[in-house]
Coordinates of C-alpha atoms in Angstrom, one line a residue:
M1 CA 0.0 0.0 0.0
V2 CA 1.4 3.4 -1.0
I3 CA -0.3 6.6 0.1
T4 CA 1.0 10.1 -0.4
T5 CA 0.4 12.9 2.0
K6 CA 1.3 16.6 1.9
I7 CA 3.6 18.3 4.4
Y8 CA 2.0 21.4 5.7
N9 CA 3.5 24.5 7.4
K10 CA 5.5 23.6 10.6
F11 CA 6.3 20.3 8.8
Q12 CA 3.0 18.7 9.9
T13 CA 1.3 15.9 7.9
V14 CA -1.7 13.6 8.3
I15 CA -1.6 9.8 9.0
P16 CA -3.9 8.4 6.2
K17 CA -7.2 7.0 7.3
E18 CA -6.5 3.6 5.8
I19 CA -3.3 3.3 7.9
R20 CA -5.0 4.6 11.1
K21 CA -7.8 2.0 10.7
K22 CA -5.5 -0.9 9.9
L23 CA -3.2 -0.2 12.9
N24 CA -6.0 1.0 15.3
I25 CA -4.2 4.4 15.8
T26 CA -6.0 6.9 18.0
E27 CA -5.2 10.4 19.3
D28 CA -3.6 8.7 22.3
H29 CA -0.7 7.3 20.2
L30 CA 2.8 8.7 19.8
V31 CA 5.0 8.4 16.7
E32 CA 8.5 7.1 17.1
W33 CA 10.7 8.0 14.1
Y34 CA 13.8 5.9 13.2
L35 CA 16.5 6.6 10.6
D36 CA 18.3 3.4 9.8
E37 CA 21.9 3.0 8.5
R38 CA 20.7 3.2 4.9
G39 CA 18.9 6.5 5.5
E40 CA 15.4 5.0 5.4
V41 CA 12.8 6.4 7.7
K42 CA 10.7 3.9 9.7
L43 CA 7.8 4.8 12.0
K44 CA 6.4 3.0 15.0
F45 CA 3.1 4.0 16.7
I46 CA 3.0 3.6 20.4
E47 CA 0.2 4.3 22.8
N48 CA 0.9 7.2 25.1
L49 CA 0.3 6.0 28.7
N50 CA -0.5 8.3 31.6
F51 CA 0.1 7.7 35.3
E52 CA -3.3 6.1 35.8
D53 CA -2.6 3.7 32.9
M54 CA 0.7 2.6 34.4
A55 CA -0.6 2.2 38.0
G56 CA -0.1 -1.4 39.1
I57 CA 2.0 -2.4 36.2
F58 CA 5.3 -2.6 38.1
K59 CA 6.0 -4.6 41.3
S60 CA 8.4 -3.6 44.0
D61 CA 9.3 -5.1 47.4
E62 CA 9.7 -1.6 48.8
L63 CA 6.7 0.3 50.3
T64 CA 5.7 3.2 48.1
D65 CA 3.4 6.2 48.6
A66 CA 1.2 6.5 45.5
V67 CA 0.2 10.1 46.3
K68 CA 3.8 11.2 46.5
L69 CA 4.7 9.3 43.2
K70 CA 1.8 10.9 41.4
K71 CA 2.8 14.4 42.5
R72 CA 6.4 13.8 41.5
S73 CA 5.3 12.6 38.1
Q74 CA 3.1 15.6 37.5
R75 CA 6.1 17.8 38.3
G76 CA 8.2 15.9 35.9
K77 CA 10.5 14.4 38.5
K78 CA 11.8 10.9 38.6

């Protein structure tokens, strides 16, 4: 499948509808851009996870304070 899109001002473009549907891409996704050793561009669509989405994914033997973690993440701290 080959689809051509236009590059607009500020170098923006649109992901074609056919590709969005086939890959189930939503507004919550991010685009990762790769430039390989041959100079070819490859894209990967990943779902953007927020704090609530990630809650409970990781396990730790240490006690944690979820409220403190959420506040730190909102401030952009690790």
